[in-house]
Amino acid sequence: MEWELLRTFEAVTRLGSLTAASKALGVSQSTVSRHLARLEESAGSPLLLREAPLRLTERGSSLLAAVQPMVEAALAARSALEDTPELRGELTLTTIGEMVRWKLTPRLPEFYRAFPHLRLRILADNRINSLAAGEADVALRMMRPDRGELVARKVGSASYAFFAASSLDLHAESPWMGLTGSVAGIPEQRHAERVFATRAPRLLVEDLESLGLAVEAGLGVALLPRSLAARLHGVVEVAPRRIGARSSDRLPSRDIWMVVHRAKQHVPKVRALMGWLGSVMNDARP
């Protein structure tokens, strides 16, 4: 059985669509469809139900369980070939956009002074799966992964508090703002929804940086990481009781994890990137 067919099948099941798999594999969607058709023809039965979302048949589930160790072995083999003493070539780091802007970009000159022959590609992507598939070498995440082939080390933490512009008149009905879209379900937004359950938000945005700027502009109060609030002007931390927030819930905090695939953790250039990230994240500078 051809490896490309199995690799395509694994990518489709992991990413959830033919479109996403074609992008990750660097082939056309018609090629992905053709690979799946050939694989199902060989199997003599459907492996995937073309629904939204895609669902595996019983036989497809059995095949996926058999293919996953092959994918892991292929990734380990590729890492072994990359295991050279010369720190050259490309590395891919994946994390959230705010981490790139606030923490990493200002420190990149240090990285290139230390490793002048390495090239860095940074993806603002929240998929832990990108590590499992070999699409990224290292990830910085706000949640510890539970996949056995991924190794995680805590490199920092983020504490949160309510903030408002110093010019804003605070009272029990102060307008509050929060997050929506792809980040609507994160613990901080759920906390804000609970403590402000009796009133609707004035503004919802899809990224923390915009939320911080709205606070800076005096539009309302919001739950922000202290590291972001420290970058804003004229913004002060406020007690929940001053803004009518129920204070029975403890304010959230988040650990920051550096994650790497087990097969790559000893590759010298990956270790170099991990060492630099560890020093950046442990630095107390905002």
PDB file of C-alpha atoms in Angstrom:
ATOM      1  CA  MET A   1       0.000   0.000   0.000  1.00  0.00           C
ATOM      2  CA  GLU A   2       1.394   3.414  -0.961  1.00  0.00           C
ATOM      3  CA  TRP A   3       2.563   5.592   1.900  1.00  0.00           C
ATOM      4  CA  GLU A   4       1.169   8.777   0.294  1.00  0.00           C
ATOM      5  CA  LEU A   5      -2.360   7.368   0.463  1.00  0.00           C
ATOM      6  CA  LEU A   6      -2.018   6.598   4.159  1.00  0.00           C
ATOM      7  CA  ARG A   7      -0.426   9.972   4.892  1.00  0.00           C
ATOM      8  CA  THR A   8      -3.300  11.740   3.148  1.00  0.00           C
ATOM      9  CA  PHE A   9      -5.867   9.709   5.077  1.00  0.00           C
ATOM     10  CA  GLU A  10      -4.181  10.554   8.392  1.00  0.00           C
ATOM     11  CA  ALA A  11      -4.033  14.275   7.536  1.00  0.00           C
ATOM     12  CA  VAL A  12      -7.724  14.399   6.565  1.00  0.00           C
ATOM     13  CA  THR A  13      -8.829  12.687   9.771  1.00  0.00           C
ATOM     14  CA  ARG A  14      -6.565  14.851  11.935  1.00  0.00           C
ATOM     15  CA  LEU A  15      -7.451  18.186  10.335  1.00  0.00           C
ATOM     16  CA  GLY A  16     -11.119  17.451   9.720  1.00  0.00           C
ATOM     17  CA  SER A  17     -11.466  18.433   6.067  1.00  0.00           C
ATOM     18  CA  LEU A  18     -10.053  17.783   2.607  1.00  0.00           C
ATOM     19  CA  THR A  19      -9.291  21.488   2.210  1.00  0.00           C
ATOM     20  CA  ALA A  20      -7.193  21.683   5.379  1.00  0.00           C
ATOM     21  CA  ALA A  21      -5.374  18.465   4.511  1.00  0.00           C
ATOM     22  CA  SER A  22      -4.534  19.660   0.996  1.00  0.00           C
ATOM     23  CA  LYS A  23      -3.069  22.869   2.425  1.00  0.00           C
ATOM     24  CA  ALA A  24      -1.021  21.032   5.060  1.00  0.00           C
ATOM     25  CA  LEU A  25       0.311  18.484   2.564  1.00  0.00           C
ATOM     26  CA  GLY A  26       0.982  21.017  -0.171  1.00  0.00           C
ATOM     27  CA  VAL A  27      -1.171  19.273  -2.775  1.00  0.00           C
ATOM     28  CA  SER A  28      -4.449  20.071  -4.501  1.00  0.00           C
ATOM     29  CA  GLN A  29      -7.803  19.118  -3.023  1.00  0.00           C
ATOM     30  CA  SER A  30      -8.446  16.910  -6.057  1.00  0.00           C
ATOM     31  CA  THR A  31      -5.254  14.981  -5.225  1.00  0.00           C
ATOM     32  CA  VAL A  32      -6.501  14.451  -1.666  1.00  0.00           C
ATOM     33  CA  SER A  33      -9.858  13.212  -2.991  1.00  0.00           C
ATOM     34  CA  ARG A  34      -8.108  10.894  -5.435  1.00  0.00           C
ATOM     35  CA  HIS A  35      -5.899   9.442  -2.696  1.00  0.00           C
ATOM     36  CA  LEU A  36      -8.915   8.756  -0.483  1.00  0.00           C
ATOM     37  CA  ALA A  37     -10.800   7.139  -3.373  1.00  0.00           C
ATOM     38  CA  ARG A  38      -7.872   4.841  -4.143  1.00  0.00           C
ATOM     39  CA  LEU A  39      -7.517   3.901  -0.487  1.00  0.00           C
ATOM     40  CA  GLU A  40     -11.218   3.114  -0.154  1.00  0.00           C
ATOM     41  CA  GLU A  41     -11.113   1.134  -3.367  1.00  0.00           C
ATOM     42  CA  SER A  42      -8.266  -0.926  -1.915  1.00  0.00           C
ATOM     43  CA  ALA A  43     -10.195  -1.363   1.348  1.00  0.00           C
ATOM     44  CA  GLY A  44     -13.363  -2.339  -0.467  1.00  0.00           C
ATOM     45  CA  SER A  45     -15.510  -0.134   1.773  1.00  0.00           C
ATOM     46  CA  PRO A  46     -15.868   3.527   2.857  1.00  0.00           C
ATOM     47  CA  LEU A  47     -13.387   4.798   5.423  1.00  0.00           C
ATOM     48  CA  LEU A  48     -14.838   8.284   5.900  1.00  0.00           C
ATOM     49  CA  LEU A  49     -18.398   9.561   5.919  1.00  0.00           C
ATOM     50  CA  ARG A  50     -18.416  12.851   3.978  1.00  0.00           C
ATOM     51  CA  GLU A  51     -20.413  14.780   6.537  1.00  0.00           C
ATOM     52  CA  ALA A  52     -19.789  18.001   8.425  1.00  0.00           C
ATOM     53  CA  PRO A  53     -17.726  17.221  10.407  1.00  0.00           C
ATOM     54  CA  LEU A  54     -16.150  14.216   8.699  1.00  0.00           C
ATOM     55  CA  ARG A  55     -16.734  10.936  10.524  1.00  0.00           C
ATOM     56  CA  LEU A  56     -14.725   7.727  10.424  1.00  0.00           C
ATOM     57  CA  THR A  57     -16.415   4.435   9.701  1.00  0.00           C
ATOM     58  CA  GLU A  58     -15.545   1.500  11.936  1.00  0.00           C
ATOM     59  CA  ARG A  59     -13.035   0.300   9.363  1.00  0.00           C
ATOM     60  CA  GLY A  60     -11.634   3.819   9.042  1.00  0.00           C
ATOM     61  CA  SER A  61     -11.071   3.967  12.807  1.00  0.00           C
ATOM     62  CA  SER A  62      -9.160   0.691  12.672  1.00  0.00           C
ATOM     63  CA  LEU A  63      -7.009   1.970   9.818  1.00  0.00           C
ATOM     64  CA  LEU A  64      -6.272   5.245  11.631  1.00  0.00           C
ATOM     65  CA  ALA A  65      -5.105   3.343  14.722  1.00  0.00           C
ATOM     66  CA  ALA A  66      -2.716   1.379  12.504  1.00  0.00           C
ATOM     67  CA  VAL A  67      -1.475   4.414  10.562  1.00  0.00           C
ATOM     68  CA  GLN A  68      -0.704   6.711  13.492  1.00  0.00           C
ATOM     69  CA  PRO A  69       2.390   4.766  14.652  1.00  0.00           C
ATOM     70  CA  MET A  70       3.661   4.919  11.065  1.00  0.00           C
ATOM     71  CA  VAL A  71       3.278   8.705  11.051  1.00  0.00           C
ATOM     72  CA  GLU A  72       5.171   8.899  14.349  1.00  0.00           C
ATOM     73  CA  ALA A  73       7.941   6.669  12.969  1.00  0.00           C
ATOM     74  CA  ALA A  74       8.243   8.817   9.838  1.00  0.00           C
ATOM     75  CA  LEU A  75       8.573  11.933  11.979  1.00  0.00           C
ATOM     76  CA  ALA A  76      11.251  10.279  14.116  1.00  0.00           C
ATOM     77  CA  ALA A  77      13.160   9.227  10.990  1.00  0.00           C
ATOM     78  CA  ARG A  78      13.079  12.756   9.623  1.00  0.00           C
ATOM     79  CA  SER A  79      14.301  14.118  12.962  1.00  0.00           C
ATOM     80  CA  ALA A  80      17.192  11.622  12.940  1.00  0.00           C
ATOM     81  CA  LEU A  81      18.307  12.902   9.551  1.00  0.00           C
ATOM     82  CA  GLU A  82      18.232  16.456  10.898  1.00  0.00           C
ATOM     83  CA  ASP A  83      20.325  15.531  13.947  1.00  0.00           C
ATOM     84  CA  THR A  84      23.589  17.196  12.921  1.00  0.00           C
ATOM     85  CA  PRO A  85      26.001  19.261  15.031  1.00  0.00           C
ATOM     86  CA  GLU A  86      25.756  22.265  12.685  1.00  0.00           C
ATOM     87  CA  LEU A  87      22.985  24.585  13.779  1.00  0.00           C
ATOM     88  CA  ARG A  88      21.721  25.385  10.301  1.00  0.00           C
ATOM     89  CA  GLY A  89      18.406  25.216   8.523  1.00  0.00           C
ATOM     90  CA  GLU A  90      14.833  26.219   9.291  1.00  0.00           C
ATOM     91  CA  LEU A  91      12.824  25.893  12.487  1.00  0.00           C
ATOM     92  CA  THR A  92       9.101  26.429  12.899  1.00  0.00           C
ATOM     93  CA  LEU A  93       7.602  27.811  16.097  1.00  0.00           C
ATOM     94  CA  THR A  94       3.858  28.026  16.669  1.00  0.00           C
ATOM     95  CA  THR A  95       2.144  30.134  19.322  1.00  0.00           C
ATOM     96  CA  ILE A  96      -0.550  32.786  19.742  1.00  0.00           C
ATOM     97  CA  GLY A  97      -0.142  36.141  18.019  1.00  0.00           C
ATOM     98  CA  GLU A  98       0.060  38.148  21.252  1.00  0.00           C
ATOM     99  CA  MET A  99       3.012  36.063  22.404  1.00  0.00           C
ATOM    100  CA  VAL A 100       4.816  36.804  19.140  1.00  0.00           C
ATOM    101  CA  ARG A 101       4.224  40.551  19.382  1.00  0.00           C
ATOM    102  CA  TRP A 102       4.715  41.106  23.113  1.00  0.00           C
ATOM    103  CA  LYS A 103       7.442  38.654  24.064  1.00  0.00           C
ATOM    104  CA  LEU A 104       9.310  37.120  21.147  1.00  0.00           C
ATOM    105  CA  THR A 105       9.769  39.745  18.431  1.00  0.00           C
ATOM    106  CA  PRO A 106      11.644  42.244  20.662  1.00  0.00           C
ATOM    107  CA  ARG A 107      14.099  39.467  21.584  1.00  0.00           C
ATOM    108  CA  LEU A 108      14.698  38.023  18.107  1.00  0.00           C
ATOM    109  CA  PRO A 109      17.959  39.974  17.596  1.00  0.00           C
ATOM    110  CA  GLU A 110      19.419  37.943  20.471  1.00  0.00           C
ATOM    111  CA  PHE A 111      18.374  34.706  18.787  1.00  0.00           C
ATOM    112  CA  TYR A 112      20.043  35.602  15.497  1.00  0.00           C
ATOM    113  CA  ARG A 113      23.210  36.800  17.199  1.00  0.00           C
ATOM    114  CA  ALA A 114      23.472  33.431  18.943  1.00  0.00           C
ATOM    115  CA  PHE A 115      22.409  31.311  15.943  1.00  0.00           C
ATOM    116  CA  PRO A 116      23.216  33.247  12.763  1.00  0.00           C
ATOM    117  CA  HIS A 117      22.724  30.263  10.443  1.00  0.00           C
ATOM    118  CA  LEU A 118      19.255  29.298  11.643  1.00  0.00           C
ATOM    119  CA  ARG A 119      16.096  30.493   9.936  1.00  0.00           C
ATOM    120  CA  LEU A 120      12.947  30.909  11.994  1.00  0.00           C
ATOM    121  CA  ARG A 121       9.362  30.576  10.800  1.00  0.00           C
ATOM    122  CA  ILE A 122       6.721  31.669  13.334  1.00  0.00           C
ATOM    123  CA  LEU A 123       3.077  30.639  12.969  1.00  0.00           C
ATOM    124  CA  ALA A 124       0.220  32.217  14.928  1.00  0.00           C
ATOM    125  CA  ASP A 125      -1.665  28.957  15.245  1.00  0.00           C
ATOM    126  CA  ASN A 126      -3.415  27.307  18.177  1.00  0.00           C
ATOM    127  CA  ARG A 127      -3.356  23.721  16.871  1.00  0.00           C
ATOM    128  CA  ILE A 128      -1.331  21.350  19.033  1.00  0.00           C
ATOM    129  CA  ASN A 129      -1.810  18.905  16.152  1.00  0.00           C
ATOM    130  CA  SER A 130       0.675  20.896  14.103  1.00  0.00           C
ATOM    131  CA  LEU A 131       3.405  19.396  16.309  1.00  0.00           C
ATOM    132  CA  ALA A 132       2.102  15.852  16.016  1.00  0.00           C
ATOM    133  CA  ALA A 133       2.130  16.119  12.239  1.00  0.00           C
ATOM    134  CA  GLY A 134       5.616  17.586  12.069  1.00  0.00           C
ATOM    135  CA  GLU A 135       4.344  20.927  10.740  1.00  0.00           C
ATOM    136  CA  ALA A 136       6.050  22.767  13.621  1.00  0.00           C
ATOM    137  CA  ASP A 137       9.076  22.025  15.781  1.00  0.00           C
ATOM    138  CA  VAL A 138       8.159  23.807  19.022  1.00  0.00           C
ATOM    139  CA  ALA A 139       4.979  25.387  20.397  1.00  0.00           C
ATOM    140  CA  LEU A 140       4.222  27.870  23.172  1.00  0.00           C
ATOM    141  CA  ARG A 141       0.756  27.188  24.524  1.00  0.00           C
ATOM    142  CA  MET A 142      -1.564  28.388  27.288  1.00  0.00           C
ATOM    143  CA  MET A 143      -2.737  24.846  27.956  1.00  0.00           C
ATOM    144  CA  ARG A 144      -0.810  21.645  28.679  1.00  0.00           C
ATOM    145  CA  PRO A 145      -1.361  19.027  25.961  1.00  0.00           C
ATOM    146  CA  ASP A 146      -2.520  15.543  26.900  1.00  0.00           C
ATOM    147  CA  ARG A 147      -1.090  13.695  23.889  1.00  0.00           C
ATOM    148  CA  GLY A 148       1.474  11.105  24.978  1.00  0.00           C
ATOM    149  CA  GLU A 149       3.936  11.821  22.160  1.00  0.00           C
ATOM    150  CA  LEU A 150       4.221  15.507  23.138  1.00  0.00           C
ATOM    151  CA  VAL A 151       6.590  16.672  25.876  1.00  0.00           C
ATOM    152  CA  ALA A 152       5.644  19.856  27.759  1.00  0.00           C
ATOM    153  CA  ARG A 153       7.581  22.084  30.162  1.00  0.00           C
ATOM    154  CA  LYS A 154       6.101  24.993  32.085  1.00  0.00           C
ATOM    155  CA  VAL A 155       7.966  28.190  31.190  1.00  0.00           C
ATOM    156  CA  GLY A 156       5.788  30.880  32.720  1.00  0.00           C
ATOM    157  CA  SER A 157       2.377  31.941  33.914  1.00  0.00           C
ATOM    158  CA  ALA A 158      -0.077  34.742  33.233  1.00  0.00           C
ATOM    159  CA  SER A 159      -2.166  36.388  35.968  1.00  0.00           C
ATOM    160  CA  TYR A 160      -5.346  38.340  35.248  1.00  0.00           C
ATOM    161  CA  ALA A 161      -7.227  41.238  36.822  1.00  0.00           C
ATOM    162  CA  PHE A 162      -9.903  43.784  35.942  1.00  0.00           C
ATOM    163  CA  PHE A 163      -8.599  46.995  34.398  1.00  0.00           C
ATOM    164  CA  ALA A 164     -10.092  50.334  33.397  1.00  0.00           C
ATOM    165  CA  ALA A 165      -8.873  53.696  32.175  1.00  0.00           C
ATOM    166  CA  SER A 166      -8.026  55.956  35.116  1.00  0.00           C
ATOM    167  CA  SER A 167     -10.424  58.528  33.645  1.00  0.00           C
ATOM    168  CA  LEU A 168     -13.411  56.135  33.616  1.00  0.00           C
ATOM    169  CA  ASP A 169     -16.120  56.767  36.204  1.00  0.00           C
ATOM    170  CA  LEU A 170     -16.405  53.440  38.045  1.00  0.00           C
ATOM    171  CA  HIS A 171     -19.660  52.231  39.590  1.00  0.00           C
ATOM    172  CA  ALA A 172     -21.715  49.070  40.038  1.00  0.00           C
ATOM    173  CA  GLU A 173     -23.039  49.266  36.465  1.00  0.00           C
ATOM    174  CA  SER A 174     -19.758  50.114  34.695  1.00  0.00           C
ATOM    175  CA  PRO A 175     -19.843  48.774  31.117  1.00  0.00           C
ATOM    176  CA  TRP A 176     -17.719  45.687  30.562  1.00  0.00           C
ATOM    177  CA  MET A 177     -16.055  44.308  27.454  1.00  0.00           C
ATOM    178  CA  GLY A 178     -14.866  40.864  26.464  1.00  0.00           C
ATOM    179  CA  LEU A 179     -13.846  38.385  23.793  1.00  0.00           C
ATOM    180  CA  THR A 180     -15.758  36.648  21.005  1.00  0.00           C
ATOM    181  CA  GLY A 181     -15.237  34.477  17.934  1.00  0.00           C
ATOM    182  CA  SER A 182     -12.445  31.915  18.110  1.00  0.00           C
ATOM    183  CA  VAL A 183     -11.532  32.954  21.685  1.00  0.00           C
ATOM    184  CA  ALA A 184     -15.052  33.163  23.101  1.00  0.00           C
ATOM    185  CA  GLY A 185     -14.639  29.919  25.047  1.00  0.00           C
ATOM    186  CA  ILE A 186     -11.351  30.576  26.845  1.00  0.00           C
ATOM    187  CA  PRO A 187     -11.470  30.509  30.670  1.00  0.00           C
ATOM    188  CA  GLU A 188     -10.990  34.274  31.066  1.00  0.00           C
ATOM    189  CA  GLN A 189     -14.025  35.105  28.936  1.00  0.00           C
ATOM    190  CA  ARG A 190     -16.148  32.517  30.747  1.00  0.00           C
ATOM    191  CA  HIS A 191     -15.107  34.067  34.052  1.00  0.00           C
ATOM    192  CA  ALA A 192     -16.110  37.539  32.854  1.00  0.00           C
ATOM    193  CA  GLU A 193     -19.489  36.232  31.680  1.00  0.00           C
ATOM    194  CA  ARG A 194     -20.130  34.704  35.090  1.00  0.00           C
ATOM    195  CA  VAL A 195     -19.230  37.729  37.178  1.00  0.00           C
ATOM    196  CA  PHE A 196     -21.138  40.105  34.878  1.00  0.00           C
ATOM    197  CA  ALA A 197     -24.070  37.728  34.408  1.00  0.00           C
ATOM    198  CA  THR A 198     -26.686  40.422  35.089  1.00  0.00           C
ATOM    199  CA  ARG A 199     -25.646  42.723  32.217  1.00  0.00           C
ATOM    200  CA  ALA A 200     -24.641  42.364  28.596  1.00  0.00           C
ATOM    201  CA  PRO A 201     -21.182  43.385  27.375  1.00  0.00           C
ATOM    202  CA  ARG A 202     -20.775  46.752  25.698  1.00  0.00           C
ATOM    203  CA  LEU A 203     -18.145  45.425  23.270  1.00  0.00           C
ATOM    204  CA  LEU A 204     -16.791  42.032  22.179  1.00  0.00           C
ATOM    205  CA  VAL A 205     -13.605  41.685  20.102  1.00  0.00           C
ATOM    206  CA  GLU A 206     -11.599  38.703  18.875  1.00  0.00           C
ATOM    207  CA  ASP A 207      -8.141  39.429  20.252  1.00  0.00           C
ATOM    208  CA  LEU A 208      -6.658  40.563  23.543  1.00  0.00           C
ATOM    209  CA  GLU A 209      -4.692  43.432  22.077  1.00  0.00           C
ATOM    210  CA  SER A 210      -7.846  45.100  20.708  1.00  0.00           C
ATOM    211  CA  LEU A 211      -9.551  44.531  24.054  1.00  0.00           C
ATOM    212  CA  GLY A 212      -6.681  46.254  25.831  1.00  0.00           C
ATOM    213  CA  LEU A 213      -6.821  49.231  23.465  1.00  0.00           C
ATOM    214  CA  ALA A 214     -10.570  49.542  24.075  1.00  0.00           C
ATOM    215  CA  VAL A 215      -9.890  49.680  27.822  1.00  0.00           C
ATOM    216  CA  GLU A 216      -7.177  52.292  27.233  1.00  0.00           C
ATOM    217  CA  ALA A 217      -9.706  54.354  25.241  1.00  0.00           C
ATOM    218  CA  GLY A 218     -12.049  54.452  28.254  1.00  0.00           C
ATOM    219  CA  LEU A 219     -14.836  52.350  26.738  1.00  0.00           C
ATOM    220  CA  GLY A 220     -15.265  50.103  29.766  1.00  0.00           C
ATOM    221  CA  VAL A 221     -13.651  47.567  32.067  1.00  0.00           C
ATOM    222  CA  ALA A 222     -12.226  44.217  31.019  1.00  0.00           C
ATOM    223  CA  LEU A 223     -10.391  41.213  32.365  1.00  0.00           C
ATOM    224  CA  LEU A 224      -6.826  41.432  31.018  1.00  0.00           C
ATOM    225  CA  PRO A 225      -3.476  39.747  31.612  1.00  0.00           C
ATOM    226  CA  ARG A 226      -1.358  41.962  33.834  1.00  0.00           C
ATOM    227  CA  SER A 227       1.459  41.665  31.274  1.00  0.00           C
ATOM    228  CA  LEU A 228      -0.746  43.361  28.655  1.00  0.00           C
ATOM    229  CA  ALA A 229      -2.109  46.013  31.029  1.00  0.00           C
ATOM    230  CA  ALA A 230       1.483  47.011  31.863  1.00  0.00           C
ATOM    231  CA  ARG A 231       1.919  48.051  28.209  1.00  0.00           C
ATOM    232  CA  LEU A 232      -1.121  50.334  28.214  1.00  0.00           C
ATOM    233  CA  HIS A 233      -1.216  54.005  29.176  1.00  0.00           C
ATOM    234  CA  GLY A 234      -3.496  55.468  31.804  1.00  0.00           C
ATOM    235  CA  VAL A 235      -4.927  52.082  32.790  1.00  0.00           C
ATOM    236  CA  VAL A 236      -5.367  50.964  36.412  1.00  0.00           C
ATOM    237  CA  GLU A 237      -6.298  47.707  38.119  1.00  0.00           C
ATOM    238  CA  VAL A 238      -9.711  47.808  39.819  1.00  0.00           C
ATOM    239  CA  ALA A 239     -11.317  45.634  42.472  1.00  0.00           C
ATOM    240  CA  PRO A 240     -14.296  43.552  41.242  1.00  0.00           C
ATOM    241  CA  ARG A 241     -16.662  45.069  43.837  1.00  0.00           C
ATOM    242  CA  ARG A 242     -16.085  48.604  42.445  1.00  0.00           C
ATOM    243  CA  ILE A 243     -17.489  47.617  39.037  1.00  0.00           C
ATOM    244  CA  GLY A 244     -20.374  45.408  40.129  1.00  0.00           C
ATOM    245  CA  ALA A 245     -18.603  42.107  39.398  1.00  0.00           C
ATOM    246  CA  ARG A 246     -19.500  39.179  41.604  1.00  0.00           C
ATOM    247  CA  SER A 247     -16.272  38.417  43.468  1.00  0.00           C
ATOM    248  CA  SER A 248     -17.025  34.870  44.636  1.00  0.00           C
ATOM    249  CA  ASP A 249     -15.024  33.407  41.740  1.00  0.00           C
ATOM    250  CA  ARG A 250     -11.253  33.609  42.052  1.00  0.00           C
ATOM    251  CA  LEU A 251      -9.581  35.517  39.218  1.00  0.00           C
ATOM    252  CA  PRO A 252      -8.155  33.137  36.604  1.00  0.00           C
ATOM    253  CA  SER A 253      -4.492  32.487  35.870  1.00  0.00           C
ATOM    254  CA  ARG A 254      -2.909  30.534  33.032  1.00  0.00           C
ATOM    255  CA  ASP A 255       0.302  28.541  32.819  1.00  0.00           C
ATOM    256  CA  ILE A 256       2.441  28.847  29.691  1.00  0.00           C
ATOM    257  CA  TRP A 257       3.861  25.593  28.286  1.00  0.00           C
ATOM    258  CA  MET A 258       6.673  24.937  25.842  1.00  0.00           C
ATOM    259  CA  VAL A 259       5.745  21.838  23.854  1.00  0.00           C
ATOM    260  CA  VAL A 260       7.841  19.650  21.562  1.00  0.00           C
ATOM    261  CA  HIS A 261       7.329  16.298  19.915  1.00  0.00           C
ATOM    262  CA  ARG A 262       9.174  13.493  21.711  1.00  0.00           C
ATOM    263  CA  ALA A 263      10.933  12.544  18.478  1.00  0.00           C
ATOM    264  CA  LYS A 264      12.415  16.047  18.102  1.00  0.00           C
ATOM    265  CA  GLN A 265      13.338  17.039  21.630  1.00  0.00           C
ATOM    266  CA  HIS A 266      17.013  16.039  21.249  1.00  0.00           C
ATOM    267  CA  VAL A 267      17.634  17.508  17.785  1.00  0.00           C
ATOM    268  CA  PRO A 268      20.376  20.150  18.370  1.00  0.00           C
ATOM    269  CA  LYS A 269      18.735  23.016  16.498  1.00  0.00           C
ATOM    270  CA  VAL A 270      15.405  22.314  18.236  1.00  0.00           C
ATOM    271  CA  ARG A 271      17.158  22.286  21.608  1.00  0.00           C
ATOM    272  CA  ALA A 272      18.767  25.613  20.697  1.00  0.00           C
ATOM    273  CA  LEU A 273      15.352  27.153  20.010  1.00  0.00           C
ATOM    274  CA  MET A 274      13.928  25.676  23.219  1.00  0.00           C
ATOM    275  CA  GLY A 275      16.811  27.082  25.252  1.00  0.00           C
ATOM    276  CA  TRP A 276      16.286  30.563  23.826  1.00  0.00           C
ATOM    277  CA  LEU A 277      12.538  30.403  24.398  1.00  0.00           C
ATOM    278  CA  GLY A 278      13.090  29.298  27.985  1.00  0.00           C
ATOM    279  CA  SER A 279      15.356  32.285  28.661  1.00  0.00           C
ATOM    280  CA  VAL A 280      12.880  34.712  27.046  1.00  0.00           C
ATOM    281  CA  MET A 281       9.881  33.372  28.957  1.00  0.00           C
ATOM    282  CA  ASN A 282      11.738  33.330  32.285  1.00  0.00           C
ATOM    283  CA  ASP A 283      12.809  36.940  31.864  1.00  0.00           C
ATOM    284  CA  ALA A 284      10.781  39.166  34.162  1.00  0.00           C
ATOM    285  CA  ARG A 285      10.770  42.029  31.666  1.00  0.00           C
ATOM    286  CA  PRO A 286       7.226  42.749  30.293  1.00  0.00           C
TER     287      PRO A 286
END
